[in-house]
PDB file of C-alpha atoms and ligand atoms in Angstrom:
ATOM      1  CA  MET T  19      17.432  -2.688  10.061  1.00 89.00           C
ATOM      2  CA  GLN T  20      16.884  -6.581   9.256  1.00 93.00           C
ATOM      3  CA  THR T  21      17.612  -8.193   5.421  1.00 98.00           C
ATOM      4  CA  SER T  22      14.188  -9.940   5.194  1.00 98.00           C
ATOM      5  CA  LEU T  23      10.478  -9.687   6.411  1.00 98.00           C
ATOM      6  CA  ASP T  24       9.103 -13.296   6.818  1.00 98.00           C
ATOM      7  CA  CYS T  25       5.437 -12.699   5.078  1.00 98.00           C
ATOM      8  CA  ALA T  26       3.634 -15.790   6.689  1.00 98.00           C
ATOM      9  CA  GLY T  27       6.845 -17.818   5.774  1.00 98.00           C
ATOM     10  CA  ARG T  28       7.759 -15.958   2.317  1.00 98.00           C
ATOM     11  CA  ILE T  29      10.502 -14.698   2.795  1.00 98.00           C
ATOM     12  CA  LEU T  30      10.393 -10.621   1.198  1.00 98.00           C
ATOM     13  CA  ASP T  31      14.792  -9.468   0.805  1.00 98.00           C
ATOM     14  CA  ILE T  32      14.142  -5.872   2.180  1.00 98.00           C
ATOM     15  CA  THR T  33      18.681  -5.576   0.714  1.00 97.00           C
ATOM     16  CA  ARG T  34      16.548  -3.760  -2.680  1.00 97.00           C
ATOM     17  CA  PRO T  35      13.415  -2.146  -3.840  1.00 98.00           C
ATOM     18  CA  SER T  36      10.770  -4.392  -4.496  1.00 98.00           C
ATOM     19  CA  VAL T  37       8.019  -3.807  -6.583  1.00 99.00           C
ATOM     20  CA  MET T  38       4.299  -4.499  -4.776  1.00 98.00           C
ATOM     21  CA  GLY T  39       1.178  -4.747  -7.683  1.00 98.00           C
ATOM     22  CA  VAL T  40      -2.388  -2.971  -6.516  1.00 98.00           C
ATOM     23  CA  LEU T  41      -5.450  -6.095  -7.539  1.00 98.00           C
ATOM     24  CA  ASN T  42      -7.959  -4.014  -7.108  1.00 95.00           C
ATOM     25  CA  VAL T  43     -11.026  -5.917  -6.616  1.00 95.00           C
ATOM     26  CA  THR T  44     -14.170  -4.762  -7.914  1.00 89.00           C
ATOM     27  CA  PRO T  45     -17.351  -5.254  -9.015  1.00 85.00           C
ATOM     28  CA  ASP T  46     -16.919  -3.670 -13.299  1.00 67.00           C
ATOM     29  CA  SER T  47     -19.069  -1.677 -13.768  1.00 57.00           C
ATOM     30  CA  PHE T  48     -18.941  -2.133 -17.443  1.00 56.00           C
ATOM     31  CA  SER T  49     -19.143  -5.898 -17.671  1.00 56.00           C
ATOM     32  CA  ASP T  50     -21.615  -8.032 -15.934  1.00 59.00           C
ATOM     33  CA  GLY T  51     -19.772  -7.282 -12.961  1.00 62.00           C
ATOM     34  CA  GLY T  52     -20.727 -11.151 -11.218  1.00 80.00           C
ATOM     35  CA  ARG T  53     -18.806 -12.473  -8.479  1.00 83.00           C
ATOM     36  CA  TYR T  54     -17.431 -15.411 -11.409  1.00 83.00           C
ATOM     37  CA  THR T  55     -16.057 -12.729 -13.386  1.00 87.00           C
ATOM     38  CA  THR T  56     -14.854 -10.518 -10.973  1.00 90.00           C
ATOM     39  CA  LEU T  57     -12.314 -13.432  -9.742  1.00 93.00           C
ATOM     40  CA  ASN T  58     -11.476 -14.188 -12.516  1.00 94.00           C
ATOM     41  CA  LYS T  59     -10.042 -10.781 -13.662  1.00 94.00           C
ATOM     42  CA  ALA T  60      -8.525 -10.227 -10.898  1.00 96.00           C
ATOM     43  CA  LEU T  61      -6.693 -13.137 -10.931  1.00 97.00           C
ATOM     44  CA  GLU T  62      -5.197 -12.436 -14.703  1.00 97.00           C
ATOM     45  CA  HIS T  63      -4.143  -8.989 -14.214  1.00 98.00           C
ATOM     46  CA  ALA T  64      -2.333 -10.313 -10.598  1.00 98.00           C
ATOM     47  CA  ARG T  65      -0.866 -13.270 -12.860  1.00 98.00           C
ATOM     48  CA  GLU T  66       0.553 -10.691 -15.144  1.00 98.00           C
ATOM     49  CA  MET T  67       1.749  -8.639 -12.189  1.00 98.00           C
ATOM     50  CA  ILE T  68       4.090 -11.740 -11.354  1.00 98.00           C
ATOM     51  CA  SER T  69       5.202 -12.943 -14.872  1.00 98.00           C
ATOM     52  CA  GLN T  70       6.271  -8.946 -15.083  1.00 98.00           C
ATOM     53  CA  GLY T  71       8.085  -9.213 -11.506  1.00 98.00           C
ATOM     54  CA  ALA T  72       6.228  -7.936  -8.628  1.00 98.00           C
ATOM     55  CA  GLY T  73       7.174  -9.513  -5.927  1.00 98.00           C
ATOM     56  CA  ILE T  74       3.867  -8.728  -3.519  1.00 99.00           C
ATOM     57  CA  ILE T  75       0.263  -8.205  -4.863  1.00 98.00           C
ATOM     58  CA  ASP T  76      -2.030  -5.810  -2.889  1.00 98.00           C
ATOM     59  CA  VAL T  77      -5.055  -7.324  -2.757  1.00 98.00           C
ATOM     60  CA  GLY T  78      -7.970  -4.493  -1.906  1.00 97.00           C
ATOM     61  CA  GLY T  79     -12.368  -5.193  -2.274  1.00 95.00           C
ATOM     62  CA  GLU T  80     -12.994  -2.200  -0.885  1.00 88.00           C
ATOM     63  CA  SER T  81     -11.923   1.562  -3.492  1.00 75.00           C
ATOM     64  CA  THR T  82     -10.356   3.914  -1.093  1.00 64.00           C
ATOM     65  CA  ARG T  83     -11.576   6.713  -3.796  1.00 64.00           C
ATOM     66  CA  PRO T  84     -13.080   9.705  -2.777  1.00 61.00           C
ATOM     67  CA  ASN T  85     -16.163   9.430  -1.915  1.00 63.00           C
ATOM     68  CA  ALA T  86     -16.760   5.508  -3.085  1.00 69.00           C
ATOM     69  CA  GLN T  87     -19.082   3.560  -1.666  1.00 72.00           C
ATOM     70  CA  LEU T  88     -19.133   1.870   1.338  1.00 81.00           C
ATOM     71  CA  VAL T  89     -18.313  -2.234   1.012  1.00 86.00           C
ATOM     72  CA  SER T  90     -19.365  -4.365   3.978  1.00 92.00           C
ATOM     73  CA  GLU T  91     -17.720  -6.157   5.318  1.00 95.00           C
ATOM     74  CA  ASN T  92     -18.546  -8.827   4.115  1.00 96.00           C
ATOM     75  CA  GLU T  93     -18.347  -7.903   1.005  1.00 95.00           C
ATOM     76  CA  GLU T  94     -15.091  -7.083   0.741  1.00 96.00           C
ATOM     77  CA  ILE T  95     -14.509 -11.139   2.708  1.00 97.00           C
ATOM     78  CA  ASP T  96     -16.657 -11.981  -0.115  1.00 96.00           C
ATOM     79  CA  ARG T  97     -14.086 -10.815  -2.731  1.00 96.00           C
ATOM     80  CA  VAL T  98     -10.713 -10.891  -1.583  1.00 97.00           C
ATOM     81  CA  VAL T  99     -10.975 -14.131   0.098  1.00 98.00           C
ATOM     82  CA  PRO T 100     -10.681 -16.287  -3.222  1.00 97.00           C
ATOM     83  CA  VAL T 101      -8.312 -14.195  -4.793  1.00 98.00           C
ATOM     84  CA  ILE T 102      -6.249 -14.901  -2.148  1.00 98.00           C
ATOM     85  CA  GLU T 103      -6.504 -18.419  -1.911  1.00 98.00           C
ATOM     86  CA  ALA T 104      -6.528 -18.897  -5.413  1.00 98.00           C
ATOM     87  CA  LEU T 105      -2.897 -16.972  -5.536  1.00 98.00           C
ATOM     88  CA  SER T 106      -1.386 -17.973  -2.626  1.00 98.00           C
ATOM     89  CA  VAL T 107      -2.047 -21.690  -4.188  1.00 98.00           C
ATOM     90  CA  GLU T 108      -0.755 -20.740  -7.515  1.00 98.00           C
ATOM     91  CA  SER T 109       2.443 -18.966  -6.733  1.00 98.00           C
ATOM     92  CA  ASP T 110       4.441 -18.059  -4.544  1.00 98.00           C
ATOM     93  CA  VAL T 111       4.229 -14.617  -4.296  1.00 98.00           C
ATOM     94  CA  ILE T 112       3.697 -12.372  -1.219  1.00 99.00           C
ATOM     95  CA  VAL T 113       0.174 -11.486  -1.125  1.00 98.00           C
ATOM     96  CA  SER T 114      -0.088  -7.988   1.295  1.00 98.00           C
ATOM     97  CA  ILE T 115      -4.189  -7.181   1.592  1.00 98.00           C
ATOM     98  CA  ASP T 116      -5.446  -3.931   1.653  1.00 98.00           C
ATOM     99  CA  THR T 117      -8.422  -3.134   4.304  1.00 97.00           C
ATOM    100  CA  SER T 118      -8.923  -1.662   7.662  1.00 96.00           C
ATOM    101  CA  SER T 119     -11.171  -4.115   9.545  1.00 97.00           C
ATOM    102  CA  ALA T 120     -10.136  -6.320  11.734  1.00 98.00           C
ATOM    103  CA  ARG T 121     -12.741  -9.233  10.224  1.00 98.00           C
ATOM    104  CA  VAL T 122     -11.226  -8.530   6.910  1.00 98.00           C
ATOM    105  CA  MET T 123      -7.488  -8.611   8.380  1.00 98.00           C
ATOM    106  CA  LYS T 124      -8.195 -12.068   9.321  1.00 98.00           C
ATOM    107  CA  ALA T 125      -9.588 -14.003   6.954  1.00 98.00           C
ATOM    108  CA  ALA T 126      -7.715 -13.074   4.835  1.00 98.00           C
ATOM    109  CA  VAL T 127      -3.918 -13.424   6.545  1.00 99.00           C
ATOM    110  CA  GLN T 128      -5.458 -17.751   7.170  1.00 98.00           C
ATOM    111  CA  ALA T 129      -6.745 -17.281   2.913  1.00 98.00           C
ATOM    112  CA  GLY T 130      -3.622 -16.841   3.074  1.00 98.00           C
ATOM    113  CA  ALA T 131      -2.023 -13.193   2.812  1.00 99.00           C
ATOM    114  CA  GLY T 132       1.282 -12.720   4.119  1.00 99.00           C
ATOM    115  CA  ILE T 133       0.758  -8.552   4.743  1.00 99.00           C
ATOM    116  CA  ILE T 134      -1.266  -6.451   6.691  1.00 99.00           C
ATOM    117  CA  ASN T 135      -1.626  -2.619   4.739  1.00 98.00           C
ATOM    118  CA  ASP T 136      -3.836  -0.335   6.693  1.00 98.00           C
ATOM    119  CA  VAL T 137      -4.201   2.875   5.313  1.00 96.00           C
ATOM    120  CA  ARG T 138      -4.955   3.771   8.366  1.00 96.00           C
ATOM    121  CA  ALA T 139      -2.433   2.197  10.366  1.00 98.00           C
ATOM    122  CA  LEU T 140      -4.957  -0.124  13.066  1.00 98.00           C
ATOM    123  CA  SER T 141      -7.018   3.019  14.013  1.00 97.00           C
ATOM    124  CA  ARG T 142     -10.068   1.349  13.638  1.00 96.00           C
ATOM    125  CA  PRO T 143     -11.773  -1.258  16.567  1.00 97.00           C
ATOM    126  CA  GLY T 144     -10.333  -4.538  16.885  1.00 98.00           C
ATOM    127  CA  ALA T 145      -7.806  -3.858  14.094  1.00 98.00           C
ATOM    128  CA  LEU T 146      -4.520  -3.220  16.430  1.00 98.00           C
ATOM    129  CA  GLU T 147      -5.426  -6.692  18.720  1.00 98.00           C
ATOM    130  CA  ALA T 148      -6.850  -9.027  14.331  1.00 98.00           C
ATOM    131  CA  ALA T 149      -3.101  -7.804  13.474  1.00 98.00           C
ATOM    132  CA  VAL T 150      -1.721  -9.133  16.926  1.00 98.00           C
ATOM    133  CA  GLU T 151      -3.577 -12.441  16.015  1.00 98.00           C
ATOM    134  CA  CYS T 152      -2.671 -12.818  12.595  1.00 98.00           C
ATOM    135  CA  GLY T 153       1.508 -12.735  13.588  1.00 98.00           C
ATOM    136  CA  VAL T 154       1.997 -11.245   9.857  1.00 98.00           C
ATOM    137  CA  PRO T 155       4.209  -7.447   9.073  1.00 99.00           C
ATOM    138  CA  VAL T 156       2.030  -4.667   9.165  1.00 98.00           C
ATOM    139  CA  VAL T 157       2.066  -1.187   6.638  1.00 98.00           C
ATOM    140  CA  LEU T 158       1.264   1.185   9.493  1.00 98.00           C
ATOM    141  CA  MET T 159       0.353   4.626   6.654  1.00 98.00           C
ATOM    142  CA  HIS T 160       0.192   8.005   7.646  1.00 97.00           C
ATOM    143  CA  SER T 161      -3.351   9.507   7.141  1.00 94.00           C
ATOM    144  CA  LEU T 162      -5.775  12.207   9.376  1.00 89.00           C
ATOM    145  CA  VAL T 163      -8.029  11.282   7.520  1.00 85.00           C
ATOM    146  CA  GLU T 164     -10.758   8.877   9.026  1.00 79.00           C
ATOM    147  CA  GLN T 165     -13.220   8.101   5.467  1.00 76.00           C
ATOM    148  CA  PRO T 166     -11.383   9.236   1.860  1.00 67.00           C
ATOM    149  CA  VAL T 167     -13.231  12.658   1.090  1.00 67.00           C
ATOM    150  CA  GLN T 168     -11.755  14.881  -1.743  1.00 65.00           C
ATOM    151  CA  GLY T 169     -10.870  18.445  -0.182  1.00 69.00           C
ATOM    152  CA  PHE T 170     -10.319  17.870   3.384  1.00 74.00           C
ATOM    153  CA  VAL T 171      -6.645  19.017   3.374  1.00 84.00           C
ATOM    154  CA  PRO T 172      -5.283  19.016   7.201  1.00 89.00           C
ATOM    155  CA  GLU T 173      -2.992  21.316   7.745  1.00 91.00           C
ATOM    156  CA  TYR T 174       0.869  20.729   8.432  1.00 95.00           C
ATOM    157  CA  ASN T 175       2.836  23.735   9.852  1.00 95.00           C
ATOM    158  CA  ASP T 176       5.917  20.686   9.060  1.00 97.00           C
ATOM    159  CA  VAL T 177       4.578  18.188   7.298  1.00 97.00           C
ATOM    160  CA  MET T 178       7.472  15.119   7.812  1.00 98.00           C
ATOM    161  CA  GLU T 179       7.622  15.920  10.794  1.00 97.00           C
ATOM    162  CA  SER T 180       3.807  15.569  11.445  1.00 97.00           C
ATOM    163  CA  VAL T 181       3.900  12.008   9.916  1.00 97.00           C
ATOM    164  CA  VAL T 182       7.442  11.349  11.978  1.00 98.00           C
ATOM    165  CA  GLU T 183       6.046  11.756  15.165  1.00 97.00           C
ATOM    166  CA  TYR T 184       2.404  10.183  14.478  1.00 97.00           C
ATOM    167  CA  LEU T 185       4.019   6.862  12.995  1.00 98.00           C
ATOM    168  CA  VAL T 186       6.199   6.641  15.589  1.00 98.00           C
ATOM    169  CA  GLU T 187       2.792   7.044  17.788  1.00 98.00           C
ATOM    170  CA  ARG T 188       1.775   4.081  16.141  1.00 98.00           C
ATOM    171  CA  VAL T 189       4.429   2.062  16.268  1.00 98.00           C
ATOM    172  CA  LYS T 190       4.398   2.655  19.894  1.00 98.00           C
ATOM    173  CA  VAL T 191       0.692   1.286  19.943  1.00 98.00           C
ATOM    174  CA  CYS T 192       1.676  -1.386  18.219  1.00 98.00           C
ATOM    175  CA  GLU T 193       4.403  -2.748  19.748  1.00 98.00           C
ATOM    176  CA  LEU T 194       2.351  -2.308  23.792  1.00 98.00           C
ATOM    177  CA  ALA T 195      -0.328  -4.606  21.637  1.00 98.00           C
ATOM    178  CA  GLY T 196       2.381  -7.363  20.701  1.00 98.00           C
ATOM    179  CA  ILE T 197       3.829  -6.573  17.092  1.00 98.00           C
ATOM    180  CA  ALA T 198       7.547  -6.494  17.114  1.00 97.00           C
ATOM    181  CA  LYS T 199       9.260  -3.537  15.584  1.00 97.00           C
ATOM    182  CA  GLU T 200      10.721  -6.351  12.747  1.00 97.00           C
ATOM    183  CA  LYS T 201       7.722  -6.517  11.917  1.00 98.00           C
ATOM    184  CA  ILE T 202       6.381  -3.039  10.862  1.00 98.00           C
ATOM    185  CA  ILE T 203       6.912  -1.094   7.790  1.00 98.00           C
ATOM    186  CA  LEU T 204       6.564   2.562   7.618  1.00 98.00           C
ATOM    187  CA  ASP T 205       4.417   4.270   4.511  1.00 98.00           C
ATOM    188  CA  PRO T 206       3.890   8.387   5.017  1.00 98.00           C
ATOM    189  CA  GLY T 207       0.507   8.796   3.042  1.00 97.00           C
ATOM    190  CA  PHE T 208       1.354  10.149   0.056  1.00 97.00           C
ATOM    191  CA  GLY T 209      -2.397  11.431  -1.978  1.00 90.00           C
ATOM    192  CA  GLY T 210      -3.650  14.939  -1.757  1.00 70.00           C
ATOM    193  CA  GLY T 211      -7.437  14.702  -1.899  1.00 70.00           C
ATOM    194  CA  MET T 212      -7.194  10.753  -0.804  1.00 83.00           C
ATOM    195  CA  PHE T 213      -5.264  10.627   2.200  1.00 91.00           C
ATOM    196  CA  GLY T 214      -5.220  14.470   3.554  1.00 90.00           C
ATOM    197  CA  LYS T 215      -2.436  16.379   1.354  1.00 93.00           C
ATOM    198  CA  THR T 216      -1.972  18.907  -0.908  1.00 94.00           C
ATOM    199  CA  PRO T 217       0.598  18.587  -3.829  1.00 96.00           C
ATOM    200  CA  ALA T 218       3.097  20.711  -2.273  1.00 96.00           C
ATOM    201  CA  TYR T 219       2.544  18.446   0.735  1.00 96.00           C
ATOM    202  CA  ASP T 220       3.089  15.306  -0.961  1.00 97.00           C
ATOM    203  CA  LEU T 221       6.213  17.230  -2.811  1.00 98.00           C
ATOM    204  CA  ALA T 222       7.966  17.390   0.453  1.00 98.00           C
ATOM    205  CA  LEU T 223       6.891  14.025   1.086  1.00 98.00           C
ATOM    206  CA  VAL T 224       9.452  12.761  -2.074  1.00 98.00           C
ATOM    207  CA  LYS T 225      12.067  15.684  -1.491  1.00 98.00           C
ATOM    208  CA  ARG T 226      12.721  14.961   2.451  1.00 98.00           C
ATOM    209  CA  PHE T 227      11.684  10.824   2.133  1.00 98.00           C
ATOM    210  CA  ALA T 228      15.493   9.564   3.214  1.00 98.00           C
ATOM    211  CA  GLU T 229      14.449  11.208   6.875  1.00 98.00           C
ATOM    212  CA  LEU T 230      11.984   8.044   7.644  1.00 98.00           C
ATOM    213  CA  HIS T 231      14.589   5.699   7.401  1.00 97.00           C
ATOM    214  CA  SER T 232      15.379   7.260  10.903  1.00 96.00           C
ATOM    215  CA  LEU T 233      13.119   5.585  13.287  1.00 97.00           C
ATOM    216  CA  GLY T 234      15.029   2.022  11.930  1.00 97.00           C
ATOM    217  CA  MET T 235      12.210   0.203   9.817  1.00 98.00           C
ATOM    218  CA  PRO T 236      12.095  -0.657   5.526  1.00 98.00           C
ATOM    219  CA  VAL T 237       9.837   2.201   4.143  1.00 98.00           C
ATOM    220  CA  LEU T 238       6.891   1.215   1.411  1.00 98.00           C
ATOM    221  CA  ALA T 239       5.468   4.741  -0.861  1.00 98.00           C
ATOM    222  CA  GLY T 240       2.913   4.446  -3.071  1.00 98.00           C
ATOM    223  CA  VAL T 241       2.855   7.384  -5.541  1.00 98.00           C
ATOM    224  CA  SER T 242       1.507   6.074  -8.978  1.00 98.00           C
ATOM    225  CA  ARG T 243      -0.780   7.828 -10.889  1.00 97.00           C
ATOM    226  CA  LYS T 244      -1.343   9.887  -7.318  1.00 96.00           C
ATOM    227  CA  SER T 245      -2.868  13.726  -7.997  1.00 94.00           C
ATOM    228  CA  PHE T 246       0.353  15.370  -7.010  1.00 96.00           C
ATOM    229  CA  ILE T 247       1.750  14.112  -9.621  1.00 97.00           C
ATOM    230  CA  GLY T 248      -1.158  14.949 -12.595  1.00 97.00           C
ATOM    231  CA  SER T 249      -1.211  18.856 -10.754  1.00 96.00           C
ATOM    232  CA  VAL T 250       2.606  19.203 -11.930  1.00 98.00           C
ATOM    233  CA  LEU T 251       1.745  18.247 -15.272  1.00 98.00           C
ATOM    234  CA  GLY T 252      -1.303  18.947 -15.586  1.00 98.00           C
ATOM    235  CA  ASN T 253      -2.720  15.595 -17.131  1.00 98.00           C
ATOM    236  CA  GLY T 254      -4.895  12.711 -16.005  1.00 96.00           C
ATOM    237  CA  ALA T 255      -4.728   9.391 -14.529  1.00 95.00           C
ATOM    238  CA  ASP T 256      -4.430   7.654 -17.220  1.00 96.00           C
ATOM    239  CA  GLU T 257      -0.836   9.908 -18.588  1.00 98.00           C
ATOM    240  CA  ARG T 258       0.882   9.995 -15.951  1.00 98.00           C
ATOM    241  CA  LEU T 259       3.089   7.195 -16.316  1.00 98.00           C
ATOM    242  CA  ALA T 260       6.333   9.157 -16.920  1.00 98.00           C
ATOM    243  CA  GLY T 261       5.489  11.153 -13.668  1.00 98.00           C
ATOM    244  CA  SER T 262       5.537   8.270 -12.072  1.00 98.00           C
ATOM    245  CA  LEU T 263       7.886   6.224 -12.472  1.00 98.00           C
ATOM    246  CA  ALA T 264      10.432   9.572 -12.149  1.00 98.00           C
ATOM    247  CA  VAL T 265       9.004   9.530  -9.049  1.00 98.00           C
ATOM    248  CA  ALA T 266       9.222   5.968  -7.454  1.00 98.00           C
ATOM    249  CA  LEU T 267      13.082   6.287  -8.951  1.00 98.00           C
ATOM    250  CA  MET T 268      14.193   9.282  -6.170  1.00 98.00           C
ATOM    251  CA  LEU T 269      12.603   7.155  -3.771  1.00 98.00           C
ATOM    252  CA  ALA T 270      13.965   3.535  -4.247  1.00 98.00           C
ATOM    253  CA  GLN T 271      16.975   6.099  -4.181  1.00 98.00           C
ATOM    254  CA  ALA T 272      16.047   7.521  -1.506  1.00 98.00           C
ATOM    255  CA  GLY T 273      15.859   3.759   0.349  1.00 98.00           C
ATOM    256  CA  ALA T 274      12.398   2.863   0.157  1.00 98.00           C
ATOM    257  CA  GLN T 275      12.078  -0.827   0.266  1.00 98.00           C
ATOM    258  CA  ILE T 276       9.443  -1.510  -1.351  1.00 99.00           C
ATOM    259  CA  VAL T 277       6.972   0.905  -3.732  1.00 99.00           C
ATOM    260  CA  ARG T 278       3.180   0.384  -4.556  1.00 98.00           C
ATOM    261  CA  VAL T 279       2.450   1.085  -8.398  1.00 98.00           C
ATOM    262  CA  HIS T 280       0.034  -0.024 -10.623  1.00 98.00           C
ATOM    263  CA  ASP T 281       2.290  -0.386 -13.850  1.00 98.00           C
ATOM    264  CA  VAL T 282       4.823  -3.191 -12.778  1.00 98.00           C
ATOM    265  CA  LYS T 283       6.755  -3.913 -15.502  1.00 98.00           C
ATOM    266  CA  GLU T 284       7.831   0.250 -16.937  1.00 99.00           C
ATOM    267  CA  THR T 285       8.391  -0.094 -12.514  1.00 99.00           C
ATOM    268  CA  VAL T 286      10.474  -2.932 -12.486  1.00 99.00           C
ATOM    269  CA  ASP T 287      12.905  -1.888 -15.391  1.00 98.00           C
ATOM    270  CA  MET T 288      13.386   1.284 -14.270  1.00 98.00           C
ATOM    271  CA  LEU T 289      15.093  -0.544 -10.905  1.00 98.00           C
ATOM    272  CA  ALA T 290      16.883  -2.869 -12.529  1.00 98.00           C
ATOM    273  CA  MET T 291      18.405   0.274 -13.958  1.00 98.00           C
ATOM    274  CA  LEU T 292      18.797   1.694 -10.595  1.00 98.00           C
ATOM    275  CA  GLU T 293      20.397  -1.962  -9.275  1.00 97.00           C
ATOM    276  CA  ALA T 294      23.107  -1.736 -12.373  1.00 98.00           C
ATOM    277  CA  VAL T 295      24.505   1.451 -11.876  1.00 97.00           C
ATOM    278  CA  ALA T 296      24.326   0.904  -8.542  1.00 95.00           C
ATOM    279  CA  ALA T 297      26.337  -2.388  -9.144  1.00 96.00           C
ATOM    280  CA  ALA T 298      28.897  -0.137 -11.867  1.00 97.00           C
TER     281      ALA T 298
HETATM  282  C1  LIG N  16      -1.423   3.884  -0.804  1.00 53.74           C
HETATM  283  C2  LIG N  16      -1.926   2.706  -0.391  1.00 53.74           C
HETATM  284  C3  LIG N  16      -3.988   3.313  -1.297  1.00 53.74           C
HETATM  285  C4  LIG N  16      -0.955   4.111  -0.342  1.00 53.74           C
HETATM  286  C5  LIG N  16      -0.276   1.984   0.997  1.00 53.74           C
HETATM  287  C6  LIG N  16      -4.230   5.051  -4.850  1.00 53.74           C
HETATM  288  C7  LIG N  16      -4.017   1.421  -0.654  1.00 53.74           C
HETATM  289  C8  LIG N  16      -5.185   5.217  -2.786  1.00 53.74           C
HETATM  290  N1  LIG N  16      -2.878   4.206  -1.960  1.00 53.74           N
HETATM  291  N2  LIG N  16      -1.468   1.548   0.797  1.00 53.74           N
HETATM  292  N3  LIG N  16      -3.312   2.650  -1.114  1.00 53.74           N
HETATM  293  N4  LIG N  16       0.170   3.205   0.681  1.00 53.74           N
HETATM  294  N5  LIG N  16       0.206   1.527   1.813  1.00 53.74           N
HETATM  295  O1  LIG N  16      -4.038   5.692  -5.422  1.00 53.74           O
HETATM  296  O2  LIG N  16       0.304   5.312  -0.688  1.00 53.74           O
HETATM  297  O3  LIG N  16      -3.555   3.574  -5.140  1.00 53.74           O
HETATM  298  S1  LIG N  16      -5.065   3.311  -3.153  1.00 53.74           S
END
């Protein structure tokens, strides 16, 4: 496998795990929610995560929460583009765009994004062609859920086998369309409720995570604060830091190249300890 990814000219070293910080650019219901406030709060949060060691900032303008309000493409673009432009100019961080929309992908990459992160694995109309045109690395995430709806869970006989089968198929489709394998990042799509997995499926995917490397592509994992951790610990999303770090450590030990997290500082510290022991 390659040792780095070229993300629109910014190089991501994949010989050691990188931290992707989650940046939601959605109007805050507690403040006035104006354009300027939303932009500045997002930039403040991004700067904090960059100073804590995030190598990638994942910018999303549409909530993936179950039953969330649908956001128009124009609104999504108006939210994310100013943030991506500002970050690309003031920092050398790699920005990824969390979207399934072709128009948003193009606008985001034009604004400086270096990775496309699509939880629908380029399945929406025009997304595949847009990703080819953009030319940046893409995250293909497994999910059989088109629109996140709490409670819908497909049944899997062997969840890891199904995930691998689906990703192999999506990689084929990408390669046929003109996206080189060297530009593809795989993701099993952890998440009960949102991405159609029960806690039991999520735990099995953690346990067998290393199997994803059989495809020969870098792998990303997003487990931060997710509900399967809450279902084990019996706690709410804001109490899942220890559980999230524990699972992220297991995934890093199983070879995950990128971990997508809310708590950047704690994850960076955890990975530094892992690396120190590995080098001892
Ligand atoms: C994931 C993700 C979310 C994930 C990738 C959340 C946008 C839900 N989860 N993208 N996005 N992988 N690639 O809890 O697991 O953060 S949203």
